[in-house]
Amino acid sequence: MFCFNNFILVRQLTLGAYLRRMGRRNRNVNKFAQRKRERREQERNPQEKPASDTRKHYEDIVRENAAFEEYYKTQKVCPEEEWPTFMKSLKENLPTAFRITGSKCEAAALMNIVKSEYFSEILNVKLQAEGQEGEEIKPINLSWYPGGLAWQLRLSRTDIRRSEPLYRLHNFLVAETAAGGVSRQETVSMIPPVVLDVQPHHKVLDMCAAPGSKTAQLIEFLHSDEESTPTGFVMANDVDNSRCYMLVHQAKRLNSPCILITNHDSAVMPSLVMSDDQSPGGTKPLKFDRILCDVPCSGDATLRKNPDIWLKWSTGNGNNLHGIQYRVLRRGCELLAVGGRLVYSTCSFNPVENEAVVHRLLQETGDSVKLVDAAPMLPGLKYHKGMTYWRPASKDMVFYEKYEDVPEKWQTVVRPQMFPPKPEDLDKYNLDKCIRILPHHQDTGGFFVAVFEKVSPLPWEKEEKVQNQGDETEKKEELKKEPPKKKRRMGGYREDPFVFFSGDSEDVFPSIKEYYDLNAEFDSTCLLTRCHVGKKKNIYLVSPVVKDLVQRNESNIKIINTGVKTFVRCDNKNMTCPFRLSQEGLQSITRSIGPKRRVRILKEDLITVLQNDNPSNPPDLKQFTEHTQNLVKDLATGSCVLEYHDEESNLQLTLVGWRGVHSLRAYTATPDTVHYLRLLGADYSKYDINKFKKASDIPDAEADSTDVTEAPETAKENGANETEVQSTSS
Ligand SMILES: C[S@@+](CC[C@H](N)C(=O)[O-])C[C@H]1O[C@@H](n2cnc3c(N)ncnc32)[C@H](O)[C@@H]1O
């Protein structure tokens, strides 16, 4: 569990580095095994920097690699006349990009703040490097991002320290990332979820999901209808157990009861089942409507962000990854429903990792899977069409026209499936429907995206079906005789169990139902705890479809996490129910909570509550307006919902509150408190220390290490433990 000291530590490290460090502290580390693990991790994710690397070396890296240039010039990844611009752009630092997240009304309010408070200041800034003409900083709205919610601007670490308005914007981005109001994500990395076209009823699989920036987008799209809980879900999977916890962190920021995190090798992902509405008690195979296949890759299109790739680039990287990329994609197509959509993406320029994988898949699947032209979904995006011709090369930089030319010693590395289609077959595959984004197109990283639609069962699925029908009776007989299957051994840490409530009769539920006046539609069987015995501490909520998924497949796949924390034990003598509400799960159950525990608070009172967040000195009821005092007069002490609705802007805020004997306060974590005060246009200066002067004095490397690339878990909700709660009953 995180404690506050850990929180500070995480703020100074990326989450990955933090997890690695915690892992090291908690175990008796075998250094040899540790190095081996790091090497393996590095091979699996070449685009990730090794744990021992720090950014301070990045500025010293010579951004050149002759083999890289020769390889891509030969492959003609861009027209000859664009080559110098392509190379120049690759050597520059990457601009910052971010998108506004959260509910529609909050996103709209935050967007106004960004434009009026931060961008307007920046537009007057001209950054002047020594001896050069001042460069204007102009935020660019990404035309193709739904709702116009994504932006890109040049905001390098050095620039932040040269200009106070830029520093302020940077601070805003860090704070709002922690509160879930903003997600910082590379521009091109936002593309796959957009072209996947996720709707609230879709069953979505993210096969290689960690660290989870695209998963976060998938969840946001799933929740696009704010009036109801989605009937679909997102299953986010990664083979790397420790990276799965990055997904847990992402999911926590977005408070969705519709996400499930699993830990499996996607290339051999087991077939899952779900309840069959047509046959009560029965099951049917689970097929996904949308699948994201953002495979591990050489990452050479991220050179601007990860300059250390200049030092280690070789043709071997791409060749070695082609196999696993293909196997993950093929399994994805098997798990996809007919009529479903799959997006394959990499951050590599290499046709062997891109079009060759797509071509191999199309060859094997015949007419059952087709490429879709996704460009119309990305208005204004500059890109190149997919390549139709390339030449695989061996590590010694010899290029081959056809497999027959490959010398024996390279034949296990350069495989026949890596070659392009014959010219007469080009129309059959339409590889030009793939999308290639190069860094100089719009000052971003590079990227590759291919969008598939499954139009009929795969050839081998059809065969299996026929054979299955014939064998059905025979199989039933065999099954009877078969000894019980051995339980699959699953790697990584052992997770706590997922223990669902048996229904309204579950021991603690009647008092929760009574206290919060839960309506009849509330399904208590969707509540769960993570322990079989002992006092229930935290109670989590999942959507009905996720409950079904967990219950039907738990023994078949390793589930790392699911559910939003909705009720937290709080044995307080002033409260008749032993559970308080949790901000994380509030959005999911607010519609089920009756009027008994709701307070429709005025704006000024909400500001008072948020500005006085010291749990040992909560604001006295006398500090509130008469309106609010009257509302809480007859409200029994304990947990409650504080609601605020601004009719004019339609801003709606719902917070967990606590009615003390003489006080009223909110149960929000500090980043959320700042976020709400910001949305209310109130003063939050006590949390927003201007460190600009201090920061401009510290050297580059130190400043870099304080950047929070992946936002850590927010600090504990203020006073969110029992002792503090008890002390508020003043
Ligand atoms: C390019 S990263 C994914 C980035 C992620 N989609 C995002 O947007 O944050 C590739 C991920 O694939 C995972 N991976 C590698 N091989 C895998 C496999 N066989 N099955 C599942 N995940 C795999 C790696 O651990 C890594 O986290």
Coordinates of N, CA and C and ligand atoms in Angstrom, one line a residue, residues 44-45 47-48 185 189 206-215 237-240 243 247 264-268 292 294-297 324 328 345-347, ligand 1:
R44 N 12.3 -7.1 -24.5 CA 10.8 -7.1 -24.7 C 10.3 -5.7 -25.1
N45 N 10.9 -4.7 -24.5 CA 10.4 -3.3 -24.7 C 11.6 -2.4 -25.0
Q47 N 11.9 0.1 -26.5 CA 11.7 1.6 -26.5 C 11.7 2.1 -25.0
E48 N 11.7 1.2 -24.1 CA 11.8 1.7 -22.7 C 13.2 1.9 -22.3
Q185 N 0.2 12.7 -23.1 CA 0.4 11.6 -24.0 C 0.9 12.0 -25.3
S189 N 0.5 8.7 -30.3 CA 0.0 7.6 -29.5 C -1.5 7.7 -29.2
D206 N -7.5 -4.8 -24.9 CA -6.3 -4.1 -25.1 C -5.2 -5.2 -24.8
M207 N -4.6 -5.7 -25.9 CA -3.8 -6.9 -25.7 C -2.4 -6.7 -25.1
C208 N -1.8 -5.5 -25.4 CA -0.5 -5.2 -24.9 C -0.6 -3.8 -24.3
A209 N -1.1 -3.7 -23.1 CA -1.7 -2.4 -22.7 C -0.8 -1.5 -21.9
A210 N 0.2 -2.1 -21.2 CA 1.0 -1.2 -20.2 C 1.9 -0.3 -21.0
P211 N 2.2 0.9 -20.5 CA 1.7 1.5 -19.2 C 0.3 2.0 -19.2
G212 N -0.4 2.1 -20.4 CA -1.8 2.2 -20.3 C -2.4 3.6 -20.8
S213 N -1.6 4.4 -21.5 CA -2.1 5.6 -21.9 C -3.3 5.4 -22.9
K214 N -3.1 4.4 -23.8 CA -4.2 4.1 -24.7 C -5.4 3.5 -24.0
T215 N -5.1 2.6 -23.0 CA -6.2 2.0 -22.2 C -7.1 3.2 -21.7
N237 N -4.7 -6.0 -20.9 CA -3.8 -7.1 -20.6 C -2.3 -6.8 -20.9
D238 N -1.4 -7.3 -20.1 CA 0.0 -7.2 -20.4 C 0.7 -8.4 -19.9
V239 N 1.7 -8.9 -20.6 CA 2.5 -10.1 -20.2 C 3.3 -9.8 -19.0
D240 N 3.7 -8.6 -18.8 CA 4.7 -8.2 -17.8 C 3.9 -7.9 -16.5
R243 N 4.5 -4.4 -14.9 CA 3.9 -3.4 -15.7 C 2.3 -3.4 -15.6
L247 N -1.1 -0.3 -15.1 CA -2.5 -0.3 -15.6 C -3.4 -0.1 -14.5
H264 N -1.3 -11.9 -19.0 CA -1.1 -13.1 -19.9 C -0.3 -12.8 -21.1
D265 N 0.2 -13.9 -21.7 CA 0.9 -13.7 -23.0 C -0.2 -13.6 -24.0
S266 N -0.3 -12.5 -24.7 CA -1.4 -12.3 -25.6 C -1.4 -13.3 -26.8
A267 N -0.2 -13.7 -27.2 CA 0.0 -14.6 -28.3 C -0.8 -15.9 -28.1
V268 N -0.9 -16.3 -26.8 CA -1.6 -17.5 -26.4 C -2.7 -17.2 -25.4
L292 N -7.4 -3.7 -29.5 CA -6.2 -2.9 -29.7 C -5.0 -3.8 -29.6
D294 N -1.4 -3.1 -29.7 CA -0.3 -2.1 -29.8 C 1.0 -2.9 -29.3
V295 N 1.5 -3.6 -30.3 CA 2.5 -4.6 -30.0 C 3.9 -4.1 -29.5
P296 N 4.7 -5.0 -28.8 CA 6.1 -4.6 -28.5 C 6.8 -4.4 -29.8
C297 N 7.6 -3.3 -29.9 CA 8.3 -3.1 -31.2 C 9.7 -2.5 -30.9
I324 N 6.8 -12.4 -32.8 CA 5.8 -12.2 -31.7 C 4.7 -11.2 -32.1
V328 N 0.8 -12.2 -31.9 CA -0.2 -11.5 -31.1 C -1.4 -11.0 -32.0
S345 N -0.8 -1.5 -34.1 CA 0.0 -0.3 -34.2 C 1.4 -0.6 -33.6
T346 N 2.3 0.2 -34.1 CA 3.7 0.1 -33.6 C 4.3 1.6 -33.6
C347 N 5.3 1.8 -32.8 CA 6.1 3.0 -32.9 C 7.4 2.7 -33.5
Ligands
LIG1 C1 4.3 -0.6 -27.0 S1 4.1 -1.2 -25.4 C2 2.4 -0.9 -25.2 C3 2.1 0.5 -24.9 C4 0.6 0.7 -24.4 N1 -0.3 0.2 -25.4 C5 0.3 2.2 -24.1 O1 -0.3 2.9 -25.0 O2 0.6 2.7 -23.0 C6 4.1 -2.9 -25.5 C7 3.7 -3.7 -24.3 O3 3.5 -5.0 -24.7 C8 3.8 -5.9 -23.7 N2 4.1 -7.2 -24.2 C9 5.2 -7.7 -24.8 N3 5.0 -8.9 -25.3 C10 3.7 -9.3 -24.9 C11 2.9 -10.4 -25.1 N4 3.4 -11.5 -25.7 N5 1.6 -10.4 -24.6 C12 1.1 -9.3 -24.0 N6 1.9 -8.2 -23.8 C13 3.1 -8.2 -24.3 C14 5.0 -5.2 -23.0 O4 5.2 -5.6 -21.7 C15 4.7 -3.7 -23.2 O5 4.1 -3.3 -22.0

